[in-house]
XYZ file of C-alpha atoms in Angstrom:
723
model
C 42.178 -14.956 -0.050
C 41.915 -18.268 -1.955
C 38.737 -19.420 -3.645
C 38.408 -22.370 -1.276
C 38.724 -20.104 1.787
C 36.206 -17.632 0.404
C 33.742 -20.415 -0.321
C 34.153 -21.784 3.191
C 33.468 -18.377 4.786
C 30.682 -17.131 2.541
C 27.114 -18.095 3.380
C 24.697 -16.900 0.701
C 21.473 -15.267 1.896
C 17.970 -16.420 1.153
C 16.192 -19.667 2.020
C 16.490 -22.735 -0.221
C 13.548 -23.635 -2.416
C 11.881 -26.068 -0.002
C 11.868 -23.501 2.818
C 10.568 -20.752 0.540
C 7.856 -23.115 -0.683
C 6.973 -24.097 2.887
C 6.704 -20.429 3.855
C 4.332 -19.797 0.952
C 2.221 -22.824 1.907
C 2.033 -21.782 5.565
C 0.979 -18.253 4.607
C -1.643 -19.630 2.226
C -3.191 -21.904 4.845
C -3.129 -19.048 7.358
C -4.837 -16.744 4.850
C -7.608 -19.300 4.258
C -8.038 -19.688 8.017
C -8.349 -15.926 8.540
C -10.649 -15.407 5.551
C -13.166 -18.086 6.460
C -12.941 -17.279 10.152
C -13.969 -13.699 9.407
C -16.722 -14.692 6.974
C -18.230 -17.859 8.463
C -16.881 -18.427 11.957
C -14.338 -20.647 13.671
C -15.791 -24.076 12.869
C -16.314 -23.368 9.160
C -12.796 -21.947 9.038
C -11.294 -25.198 10.329
C -13.265 -27.218 7.763
C -12.087 -24.888 4.995
C -8.515 -25.129 6.262
C -8.717 -28.918 5.942
C -9.481 -28.515 2.217
C -6.616 -26.040 1.919
C -4.249 -28.562 3.494
C -5.342 -31.263 1.021
C -4.614 -28.932 -1.890
C -1.350 -27.658 -0.386
C 0.187 -31.130 -0.374
C 0.807 -30.797 -4.122
C 1.964 -27.164 -4.000
C 5.643 -27.565 -4.904
C 8.447 -25.387 -6.317
C 7.777 -26.467 -9.904
C 6.587 -24.574 -12.965
C 3.208 -22.896 -12.703
C 1.409 -24.927 -15.382
C 2.183 -28.189 -13.620
C 1.649 -26.842 -10.126
C -1.897 -25.536 -10.404
C -3.130 -28.770 -11.986
C -1.578 -30.823 -9.193
C -2.982 -28.532 -6.494
C -6.443 -28.790 -8.034
C -6.200 -32.593 -8.280
C -5.050 -32.986 -4.664
C -7.824 -30.751 -3.393
C -10.450 -32.574 -5.457
C -9.325 -36.025 -4.293
C -9.220 -34.922 -0.664
C -12.728 -33.489 -0.851
C -14.052 -36.592 -2.653
C -12.633 -38.785 0.103
C -14.269 -36.549 2.733
C -17.618 -36.820 0.939
C -17.416 -40.618 0.735
C -16.568 -40.952 4.423
C -19.296 -38.476 5.359
C -21.891 -40.536 3.512
C -20.790 -43.745 5.232
C -20.229 -42.361 8.714
C -23.703 -43.352 9.998
C -22.760 -46.976 9.226
C -19.468 -47.656 11.093
C -19.076 -51.212 9.689
C -18.775 -49.681 6.212
C -15.889 -47.414 7.175
C -13.248 -50.158 7.165
C -13.858 -51.213 3.545
C -14.169 -47.530 2.577
C -10.779 -46.770 4.109
C -9.336 -49.805 2.343
C -10.741 -48.635 -0.994
C -9.413 -45.092 -0.521
C -5.991 -46.503 0.339
C -5.964 -48.708 -2.757
C -6.988 -45.915 -5.134
C -4.490 -43.505 -3.577
C -1.593 -45.973 -3.803
C -2.418 -46.830 -7.417
C -1.757 -43.187 -8.214
C 1.944 -43.977 -7.838
C 1.719 -45.646 -11.241
C 2.526 -42.175 -12.608
C 5.705 -41.991 -10.576
C 6.989 -39.931 -7.686
C 5.326 -36.760 -8.990
C 1.963 -38.308 -8.049
C 3.019 -38.880 -4.434
C 1.708 -35.617 -2.909
C -1.568 -35.946 -4.801
C -2.073 -39.560 -3.773
C -1.618 -38.687 -0.081
C -4.434 -36.117 -0.092
C -7.283 -38.681 0.221
C -5.357 -40.467 2.996
C -5.020 -37.242 4.975
C -8.699 -36.580 4.326
C -9.517 -39.740 6.297
C -7.854 -38.242 9.357
C -9.282 -34.745 9.075
C -12.809 -35.933 8.228
C -13.020 -38.441 11.057
C -11.650 -35.832 13.466
C -14.879 -33.847 13.030
C -17.551 -34.393 15.701
C -20.231 -36.707 14.297
C -23.045 -34.298 15.136
C -21.404 -31.122 13.945
C -22.704 -30.823 10.381
C -24.864 -32.398 7.762
C -22.898 -34.925 5.666
C -22.621 -32.430 2.793
C -21.586 -29.367 4.809
C -18.119 -30.609 5.742
C -17.028 -31.538 2.190
C -18.576 -28.299 0.910
C -16.461 -26.199 3.260
C -13.452 -28.397 2.362
C -14.007 -27.638 -1.321
C -14.355 -23.923 -0.653
C -11.077 -23.930 1.261
C -9.328 -25.933 -1.445
C -10.477 -23.480 -4.134
C -9.391 -20.517 -2.022
C -5.994 -22.102 -1.560
C -5.776 -22.787 -5.314
C -6.223 -19.061 -5.926
C -3.470 -18.331 -3.414
C -1.215 -20.948 -4.988
C -1.647 -19.466 -8.464
C -0.650 -16.037 -7.213
C 2.212 -17.154 -4.966
C 3.675 -19.685 -7.391
C 3.495 -17.187 -10.253
C 5.311 -14.564 -8.213
C 7.971 -17.018 -7.015
C 8.736 -18.624 -10.391
C 11.883 -16.535 -11.065
C 13.206 -17.312 -7.588
C 12.337 -20.996 -7.918
C 14.276 -21.122 -11.195
C 17.338 -19.505 -9.646
C 17.208 -21.776 -6.606
C 16.818 -24.893 -8.752
C 19.873 -23.859 -10.755
C 21.712 -23.120 -7.516
C 20.888 -26.596 -6.192
C 22.211 -28.142 -9.422
C 25.507 -26.252 -9.099
C 25.772 -27.235 -5.428
C 25.209 -30.907 -6.266
C 27.859 -30.651 -8.994
C 30.367 -29.250 -6.498
C 29.543 -32.097 -4.132
C 30.173 -34.623 -6.896
C 33.523 -32.967 -7.616
C 34.530 -33.384 -3.976
C 33.246 -36.955 -3.914
C 35.462 -37.773 -6.872
C 38.400 -36.007 -5.216
C 37.934 -38.115 -2.071
C 37.950 -41.276 -4.193
C 41.213 -40.200 -5.835
C 42.856 -39.563 -2.466
C 41.884 -43.004 -1.151
C 44.226 -45.971 -1.735
C 43.464 -47.992 -4.820
C 40.835 -50.558 -3.868
C 41.993 -54.137 -3.814
C 38.818 -55.954 -2.803
C 35.445 -56.149 -4.447
C 33.684 -54.844 -1.333
C 35.852 -51.733 -1.259
C 35.215 -51.205 -4.956
C 31.476 -51.564 -4.369
C 31.474 -49.014 -1.537
C 33.386 -46.466 -3.591
C 31.087 -46.919 -6.566
C 27.949 -46.669 -4.415
C 29.165 -43.352 -2.981
C 29.792 -42.059 -6.470
C 26.408 -43.293 -7.724
C 24.569 -41.745 -4.741
C 26.032 -38.361 -5.563
C 25.311 -38.939 -9.261
C 21.676 -39.692 -8.403
C 21.344 -36.509 -6.377
C 22.882 -34.476 -9.193
C 20.571 -36.102 -11.758
C 17.553 -35.167 -9.627
C 18.741 -31.563 -9.249
C 19.522 -31.214 -12.953
C 16.083 -32.499 -13.935
C 14.360 -30.136 -11.510
C 16.293 -27.235 -13.060
C 15.474 -28.429 -16.590
C 11.776 -28.592 -15.770
C 11.736 -24.999 -14.535
C 14.140 -23.352 -16.979
C 13.561 -25.181 -20.242
C 9.802 -24.543 -20.108
C 10.094 -20.919 -18.909
C 9.251 -17.838 -20.992
C 12.088 -16.746 -23.264
C 13.606 -13.771 -21.414
C 17.178 -12.537 -21.097
C 17.421 -13.856 -17.530
C 16.026 -17.242 -18.475
C 18.438 -17.510 -21.416
C 21.363 -16.699 -19.141
C 20.330 -19.246 -16.514
C 19.637 -21.827 -19.227
C 23.136 -21.320 -20.605
C 24.561 -21.823 -17.092
C 22.577 -25.048 -16.723
C 23.805 -26.357 -20.079
C 27.400 -25.677 -19.004
C 26.739 -27.530 -15.737
C 25.412 -30.523 -17.677
C 28.512 -30.529 -19.884
C 30.694 -30.173 -16.793
C 29.134 -33.351 -15.422
C 30.244 -35.175 -18.567
C 33.881 -34.100 -18.186
C 33.787 -34.954 -14.487
C 32.606 -38.468 -15.341
C 35.696 -38.799 -17.507
C 37.987 -37.790 -14.635
C 37.992 -41.388 -13.395
C 39.538 -42.715 -16.609
C 43.142 -43.958 -16.677
C 43.598 -43.319 -12.942
C 44.333 -47.006 -12.342
C 47.370 -46.644 -14.633
C 48.990 -44.266 -12.147
C 49.679 -47.065 -9.674
C 49.762 -46.914 -5.889
C 53.414 -46.068 -5.290
C 54.518 -42.667 -3.983
C 54.605 -40.922 -7.397
C 51.251 -42.442 -8.337
C 49.661 -41.281 -5.094
C 51.167 -37.829 -5.633
C 49.628 -37.613 -9.107
C 46.231 -38.643 -7.797
C 46.555 -36.140 -4.952
C 47.263 -33.307 -7.383
C 44.280 -34.324 -9.498
C 42.095 -34.462 -6.380
C 43.326 -31.025 -5.313
C 42.438 -29.641 -8.719
C 38.909 -31.027 -8.446
C 38.488 -29.502 -4.983
C 39.709 -26.135 -6.227
C 37.208 -26.255 -9.087
C 34.473 -27.253 -6.618
C 35.355 -24.208 -4.492
C 35.116 -21.969 -7.556
C 31.727 -23.494 -8.330
C 30.638 -22.827 -4.734
C 31.398 -19.153 -5.229
C 29.419 -19.119 -8.462
C 26.493 -20.768 -6.696
C 26.747 -18.251 -3.859
C 26.649 -15.427 -6.393
C 23.534 -16.908 -7.986
C 21.706 -17.041 -4.656
C 22.991 -13.889 -3.026
C 23.944 -11.500 -5.787
C 27.586 -11.300 -4.693
C 30.178 -11.216 -7.493
C 32.390 -14.334 -7.555
C 35.967 -13.956 -6.368
C 38.728 -14.564 -8.932
C 40.032 -18.145 -9.079
C 43.347 -19.262 -7.621
C 46.367 -18.325 -9.648
C 47.520 -21.927 -10.039
C 46.045 -23.159 -13.320
C 45.298 -26.672 -14.523
C 48.246 -26.487 -16.913
C 50.674 -26.007 -14.005
C 48.962 -28.389 -11.581
C 51.426 -31.249 -12.149
C 54.639 -29.150 -12.299
C 56.239 -30.386 -9.068
C 55.585 -34.131 -9.233
C 58.439 -36.480 -8.161
C 58.622 -38.409 -11.456
C 61.747 -39.685 -13.165
C 62.264 -38.399 -16.722
C 61.688 -41.834 -18.250
C 58.524 -42.665 -16.279
C 55.808 -43.702 -18.748
C 53.196 -42.021 -16.570
C 54.512 -38.666 -17.779
C 52.605 -39.354 -20.991
C 49.330 -39.191 -19.054
C 49.976 -35.790 -17.487
C 48.878 -33.681 -20.488
C 45.624 -35.632 -20.718
C 44.927 -35.272 -16.976
C 45.778 -31.571 -17.080
C 43.531 -31.216 -20.111
C 40.563 -32.607 -18.188
C 41.147 -30.157 -15.347
C 41.421 -27.384 -17.909
C 38.084 -28.374 -19.429
C 36.435 -28.333 -16.015
C 38.057 -24.969 -15.307
C 36.787 -23.623 -18.613
C 33.194 -24.686 -17.967
C 33.219 -23.163 -14.477
C 34.799 -20.036 -15.944
C 31.967 -19.762 -18.462
C 29.442 -20.125 -15.655
C 31.134 -17.382 -13.640
C 31.324 -15.117 -16.676
C 27.608 -15.527 -17.313
C 26.868 -14.707 -13.686
C 28.795 -11.436 -13.679
C 27.571 -10.343 -17.100
C 30.695 -11.143 -19.108
C 29.284 -14.289 -20.693
C 28.816 -14.939 -24.369
C 25.513 -13.680 -25.727
C 25.522 -16.158 -28.620
C 22.305 -18.136 -29.174
C 21.814 -21.284 -27.131
C 22.850 -24.544 -28.834
C 19.236 -25.744 -28.687
C 16.005 -23.955 -29.507
C 13.257 -23.529 -26.917
C 11.266 -26.274 -28.637
C 14.255 -28.629 -28.479
C 14.886 -27.765 -24.841
C 11.269 -28.687 -24.131
C 12.058 -32.297 -25.048
C 14.148 -32.548 -21.858
C 11.288 -31.485 -19.593
C 9.695 -34.296 -17.573
C 6.286 -35.415 -18.908
C 3.286 -33.652 -17.461
C 0.327 -35.744 -18.609
C -1.530 -38.480 -16.758
C -2.202 -41.126 -19.431
C -4.666 -43.816 -18.381
C -2.599 -46.402 -20.226
C 0.031 -46.169 -17.490
C -2.596 -47.009 -14.875
C -3.992 -49.920 -16.886
C -0.516 -51.354 -17.362
C -0.082 -51.523 -13.580
C -3.380 -53.287 -12.871
C -1.679 -56.666 -12.599
C -0.383 -58.658 -9.615
C 3.098 -58.544 -11.166
C 3.221 -54.750 -10.888
C 5.054 -53.347 -7.820
C 2.541 -50.477 -7.783
C -0.441 -52.855 -7.683
C 1.153 -54.977 -4.959
C 1.843 -51.883 -2.885
C -1.739 -50.701 -3.391
C -3.117 -54.020 -2.131
C -0.645 -53.966 0.767
C -1.693 -50.408 1.675
C -5.397 -51.250 1.436
C -5.065 -54.217 3.785
C -2.836 -52.331 6.216
C -5.164 -49.324 6.536
C -8.265 -51.474 7.036
C -6.451 -53.598 9.618
C -5.248 -50.470 11.427
C -8.775 -49.059 11.651
C -10.299 -52.321 12.892
C -7.501 -52.805 15.405
C -7.949 -49.253 16.668
C -11.614 -49.955 17.424
C -10.636 -52.877 19.647
C -7.983 -51.021 21.642
C -8.635 -49.738 25.187
C -8.629 -46.217 23.716
C -10.963 -45.665 20.723
C -11.567 -41.928 20.608
C -9.171 -41.365 17.679
C -9.019 -44.569 15.572
C -7.927 -42.570 12.528
C -4.573 -41.779 14.164
C -3.529 -45.381 13.842
C -4.585 -45.255 10.182
C -2.425 -42.176 9.669
C 0.519 -43.812 11.455
C 0.421 -46.723 9.019
C -0.160 -44.555 5.947
C 2.848 -42.286 6.456
C 5.266 -45.113 7.306
C 4.307 -47.808 4.793
C 6.215 -47.059 1.580
C 6.707 -48.873 -1.686
C 10.010 -50.460 -0.611
C 11.515 -51.695 2.629
C 14.317 -49.111 2.732
C 11.922 -46.161 2.769
C 9.583 -47.920 5.209
C 12.373 -48.487 7.736
C 13.597 -44.917 7.367
C 10.097 -43.510 7.813
C 9.431 -45.817 10.780
C 12.303 -44.478 12.856
C 11.793 -40.837 11.906
C 8.052 -41.074 12.521
C 8.403 -42.348 16.079
C 11.056 -39.804 17.070
C 9.207 -36.966 15.357
C 5.932 -37.837 17.055
C 7.571 -37.747 20.469
C 9.032 -34.317 19.704
C 5.708 -33.047 18.338
C 3.760 -34.276 21.368
C 6.177 -32.568 23.746
C 5.769 -29.340 21.795
C 1.960 -29.574 21.946
C 2.133 -30.210 25.690
C 4.139 -27.016 26.068
C 1.646 -25.094 23.928
C -1.336 -26.489 25.848
C 0.041 -25.171 29.127
C -0.222 -21.626 27.746
C -4.021 -22.067 27.445
C -4.386 -19.659 24.504
C -6.841 -20.669 21.742
C -5.593 -17.794 19.575
C -2.004 -19.013 19.850
C -3.023 -22.582 18.987
C -4.946 -21.388 15.944
C -1.954 -19.346 14.765
C 0.495 -22.213 15.292
C -1.554 -24.518 13.044
C -0.623 -22.934 9.663
C 2.983 -22.586 10.810
C 3.244 -26.285 11.633
C 1.532 -27.210 8.347
C 4.038 -25.109 6.408
C 7.017 -26.600 8.240
C 5.727 -30.141 7.678
C 5.307 -29.376 3.977
C 8.753 -27.792 3.624
C 10.763 -30.673 5.068
C 8.895 -33.708 3.731
C 11.660 -34.456 1.204
C 14.563 -32.723 2.955
C 14.305 -34.041 6.531
C 11.339 -36.256 7.359
C 12.053 -36.152 11.097
C 11.104 -32.454 11.091
C 8.020 -33.216 8.990
C 6.960 -35.924 11.449
C 7.259 -33.533 14.396
C 5.444 -30.691 12.635
C 2.818 -33.073 11.246
C 2.098 -34.319 14.759
C 1.521 -30.762 15.914
C -0.739 -30.141 12.892
C -2.852 -33.275 13.481
C -3.248 -32.682 17.217
C -4.172 -29.036 16.753
C -6.628 -29.810 13.939
C -8.506 -32.335 16.094
C -8.495 -29.970 19.071
C -9.628 -26.917 17.087
C -12.535 -28.876 15.564
C -13.556 -30.338 18.924
C -11.951 -28.521 21.878
C -13.721 -30.776 24.355
C -11.709 -33.760 23.118
C -8.460 -32.434 24.597
C -5.094 -33.378 23.102
C -4.841 -37.115 23.933
C -1.045 -37.019 23.915
C -0.452 -40.507 25.280
C -2.989 -42.001 22.894
C -1.176 -40.279 20.050
C 2.180 -41.707 21.138
C 0.775 -45.224 21.492
C -0.960 -45.076 18.109
C 2.202 -43.846 16.418
C 4.321 -46.637 17.855
C 1.716 -49.268 17.013
C 1.202 -47.803 13.525
C 4.930 -47.908 12.824
C 5.049 -51.559 13.868
C 1.995 -52.393 11.745
C 3.493 -50.700 8.704
C 6.761 -52.578 9.225
C 4.898 -55.865 9.437
C 2.730 -55.203 6.372
C 5.800 -54.288 4.324
C 6.367 -58.064 4.068
C 2.865 -58.652 2.649
C 3.011 -59.075 -1.143
C 6.544 -57.643 -1.136
C 8.072 -56.227 -4.290
C 11.723 -57.082 -3.850
C 14.155 -55.178 -6.031
C 15.273 -58.312 -7.882
C 11.848 -58.568 -9.540
C 12.294 -55.336 -11.499
C 16.013 -55.641 -12.212
C 15.798 -57.654 -15.474
C 13.718 -54.888 -17.016
C 16.124 -52.264 -15.613
C 19.120 -54.111 -17.092
C 17.417 -54.332 -20.482
C 16.682 -50.608 -20.366
C 20.291 -49.794 -19.423
C 21.739 -51.905 -22.243
C 19.383 -50.331 -24.762
C 20.192 -46.819 -23.504
C 23.943 -47.460 -23.692
C 23.592 -48.775 -27.246
C 21.677 -45.679 -28.298
C 24.100 -43.330 -26.593
C 27.057 -45.070 -28.237
C 25.418 -44.807 -31.670
C 24.805 -41.066 -31.301
C 28.162 -40.323 -29.654
C 30.134 -42.034 -32.399
C 28.270 -40.215 -35.170
C 29.792 -37.046 -36.617
C 26.596 -35.685 -38.123
C 25.999 -32.200 -36.731
C 22.257 -32.834 -36.724
C 22.770 -35.646 -34.174
C 23.575 -33.221 -31.311
C 20.002 -33.145 -29.981
C 19.595 -36.922 -30.211
C 22.966 -37.370 -28.506
C 21.915 -35.172 -25.573
C 18.619 -37.030 -25.200
C 20.393 -40.392 -25.363
C 22.937 -39.245 -22.786
C 20.226 -38.336 -20.308
C 18.461 -41.672 -20.892
C 21.699 -43.569 -20.264
C 22.379 -41.677 -17.026
C 18.806 -42.344 -15.870
C 18.955 -46.050 -16.752
C 22.195 -46.643 -14.859
C 20.812 -44.588 -11.977
C 17.753 -46.858 -11.781
C 19.977 -49.928 -11.325
C 22.099 -48.095 -8.765
C 18.984 -47.122 -6.810
C 17.791 -50.739 -6.775
C 21.189 -51.912 -5.510
C 21.127 -49.317 -2.730
C 17.565 -50.147 -1.645
C 18.208 -53.894 -1.718
C 20.732 -53.566 1.120
C 17.737 -53.319 3.499
C 16.016 -56.449 2.189
C 16.318 -59.959 3.636
C 19.609 -61.585 2.540
C 17.786 -64.452 0.840
C 16.124 -62.149 -1.707
C 18.889 -59.635 -2.350
C 20.043 -59.345 -5.959
C 23.628 -60.214 -6.999
C 25.417 -57.118 -5.726
C 28.865 -57.940 -7.124
C 27.608 -58.530 -10.670
C 25.382 -55.448 -10.649
C 28.189 -53.317 -9.260
C 30.441 -54.524 -12.069
C 27.713 -53.671 -14.590
C 27.401 -50.167 -13.152
C 31.157 -49.682 -13.048
C 31.690 -50.645 -16.677
C 28.566 -48.748 -17.755
C 29.893 -45.607 -16.101
C 33.260 -46.164 -17.750
C 31.681 -46.489 -21.176
C 29.771 -43.256 -20.580
C 33.054 -41.568 -19.662
C 34.852 -42.916 -22.740
C 32.063 -41.723 -25.018
C 32.165 -38.284 -23.406
C 35.905 -38.041 -24.069
C 35.422 -39.159 -27.665
C 32.796 -36.474 -28.200
C 35.134 -33.888 -26.732
C 38.028 -35.016 -28.936
C 35.878 -34.902 -32.041
C 34.770 -31.373 -31.151
C 38.362 -30.245 -30.567
C 40.028 -32.074 -33.438
C 38.397 -30.329 -36.359
C 38.969 -31.507 -39.936
C 41.890 -33.924 -39.177
C 39.451 -36.063 -37.155
C 36.981 -36.224 -40.046
C 39.249 -38.283 -42.303
C 37.948 -41.506 -43.894
C 40.144 -43.579 -41.564
C 38.739 -41.904 -38.460
C 35.170 -42.248 -39.699
C 35.800 -45.941 -40.363
C 37.230 -46.386 -36.864
C 34.174 -44.693 -35.350
C 31.852 -46.995 -37.296
C 33.853 -50.075 -36.261
C 33.710 -49.086 -32.579
C 29.972 -48.540 -32.857
C 29.543 -51.923 -34.550
C 31.486 -53.657 -31.771
C 29.439 -51.957 -29.030
C 26.124 -52.689 -30.746
C 27.103 -56.359 -31.056
C 28.283 -56.619 -27.451
C 25.277 -54.865 -25.896
C 22.598 -56.238 -28.215
C 20.561 -59.458 -27.877
C 22.934 -62.324 -27.198
C 25.419 -60.173 -25.238
C 28.486 -60.969 -27.343
C 31.321 -61.029 -24.806
C 33.898 -61.410 -27.585
C 32.888 -58.325 -29.583
C 35.623 -55.711 -29.674
C 39.302 -55.841 -28.654
C 40.761 -56.096 -25.205
C 41.440 -52.769 -23.546
C 44.822 -51.294 -24.533
C 45.485 -50.131 -20.971
C 49.243 -50.710 -20.808
C 51.273 -47.586 -20.021
C 53.731 -48.551 -22.725
C 50.937 -48.238 -25.317
C 50.182 -44.627 -24.470
C 50.893 -42.235 -27.365
C 54.238 -40.490 -27.038
C 53.046 -37.080 -28.260
C 50.688 -35.146 -25.975
C 47.093 -34.605 -27.141
C 47.758 -30.929 -27.870
C 50.293 -31.942 -30.529
C 48.662 -34.998 -32.065
C 45.128 -35.914 -31.001
C 44.626 -38.778 -33.450
C 46.594 -41.474 -31.511
C 44.734 -40.545 -28.330
C 41.403 -40.823 -30.134
C 42.406 -44.235 -31.506
C 43.323 -45.423 -28.030
C 40.076 -44.080 -26.581
C 38.057 -45.869 -29.250
C 39.851 -49.089 -28.376
C 39.173 -48.901 -24.640
C 35.564 -47.865 -25.305
C 35.038 -50.894 -27.556
C 36.533 -53.122 -24.858
C 33.942 -51.937 -22.335
C 31.167 -53.536 -24.402
C 32.192 -57.154 -23.681
C 32.874 -56.224 -20.038
C 29.325 -54.873 -19.698
C 27.993 -57.965 -21.489
C 29.787 -60.319 -19.097
C 28.455 -58.443 -16.070
C 24.905 -58.379 -17.490
C 25.026 -62.106 -18.290
C 26.227 -62.930 -14.813
C 23.616 -60.716 -13.159
C 20.752 -62.112 -15.231
C 21.926 -65.632 -14.566
C 21.962 -65.025 -10.815
C 18.557 -63.362 -11.001
C 17.162 -66.413 -12.792
C 15.427 -64.221 -15.352
C 17.685 -64.433 -18.374
C 14.812 -65.535 -20.599
C 12.851 -62.419 -19.667
C 14.679 -60.323 -22.250
C 15.985 -63.107 -24.430
C 19.628 -62.954 -23.364
C 21.655 -66.084 -22.668
C 22.768 -66.749 -19.150
C 26.355 -67.488 -18.171
C 25.616 -71.196 -17.881
C 24.584 -71.353 -21.563
C 21.216 -71.733 -23.247
C 18.132 -69.648 -22.656
C 16.026 -70.508 -19.662
């Protein structure tokens, strides 16, 4: 049985990380509900469960030290919001400005990035759960007190559950990284099988597909770094860390697989060569699937196909004098490198891997872990009308207050907080996410309401109480994976919470549907209030990308052994910087045409930036393989000259003339294969890498000129002169 067939048939056991995390959250909320129900009764249990839900929002499959702090912060903010609303509840006119203030403070939390998202939503959810309580039920302090007790109880559960699940979370994060790598391999294979693009729009589509998969892989790799690089130093952690490092290196070689493909042409032999290369990538992806399956399910990987990378191009219909024959050893070498990295991963998984020390110490690995602190300087820097975070906070504040006031004037007013919730979950920081949430929210609410109607017909309070933690866990599990499921489960959770606190209020299904539809429309409308279009942040993103590429070039072209750590850090920064531009380009497709950034110029910038990254990866690989012959004075001088050209091209002024034109003629390819004489291939690679600098500079100039912000970073626009 071939590796590809085995991978297609095998389905590894065990839930992915988000489902395992959702199961733990659901069990934790259920445990809090049972504990407080037994100790203090039904009503106190529901108030305590509300606090547990606030805290659970930040309970994620991340390392324990980060998780418990986030859970504590989410619970504290949710309880503080409940206390503020409880104090103001006797004065209804004060609730609208209070809701606006809570929305502003919560949205400003996004100044610390996406990791603050679950925490910042806790006070918003507290608005809904607090206002769902009957006004006469408790003294203003009793509700928040029970909330706090439930949040602390859930924190204790989270510490225990997260601590026990850390090894599994690490394995699943590594598994997700390998799966994303296999997907990127197949994405690149599909691009090789497609006809060579002839129009800019086709080029842009192909690059966007590649960048989307790159972005997903970058996210998975960082999640795995955060869990593994900060984990205790055990034999299992060292093995999984070694696998992750091989996966990161594999990504580098895969990036280089796009190089020189345009030289193959689009005739029958050229298409055949690309097809063989694509088949090799798919075979390697299948092998990686088996390795990933072994990691998740404990099944030993099957042996790879007998056909090796060295024999992949044996049967091509090429004439003996065809210049493209000179490329075959290089293409086969790239497949061989990918094969070797996957082979090392498989060997580590079945216990045959090298037990040599890792290339980086635990302290050095810690430098690649995402920052954990919450510096106030980040918040202060965003307290300006120019900040997208500040503009979104103001937008959210106005939208939530408007939703509450509008709800009071509607024919139905028994649940005005539902309209607030509808706006809060749909209104995002950019139009793309808002539109996506809008559609999923409406469909999910309909599904959730139908499910509650079915449950209500059973007329079983015990069943309803038991469904509540299940729906909360499901909503938590799918919030990032499939928001439609989260919307449906969240609807069930909200309806059951209101009913369990006040059974006499019923379920108000039709009111819920109307509020959801109106809330989605309100959020859509408010997304155009103080908008933060992508073009506003792109000059800064371009500056960051140019700086990151300069730094990566400087470290990649250095031969100092001590530069390995700096080179790895610079490589990650360059990937992240290009990914930020790619994300802005993708999101801008949903914006009004009049404000969209220059797609063609930015796509060209991304394309050439990716190419430079690939060239630098190949140069690093050649230097590692070449040994002493590639440390001669002439080679060192050539490396310094290439670095000088790239620094000049990508530095202030964007010198479009720095460096030579790309020597991309087939006739200029070295006659001897790389295995016999690597020096000519290194010289050629240095030349094409240097030529990418002016190409990136031209694209950056054109993009900044079209954005009208060339003066922002001191670069000259295409039209000449600084603006």
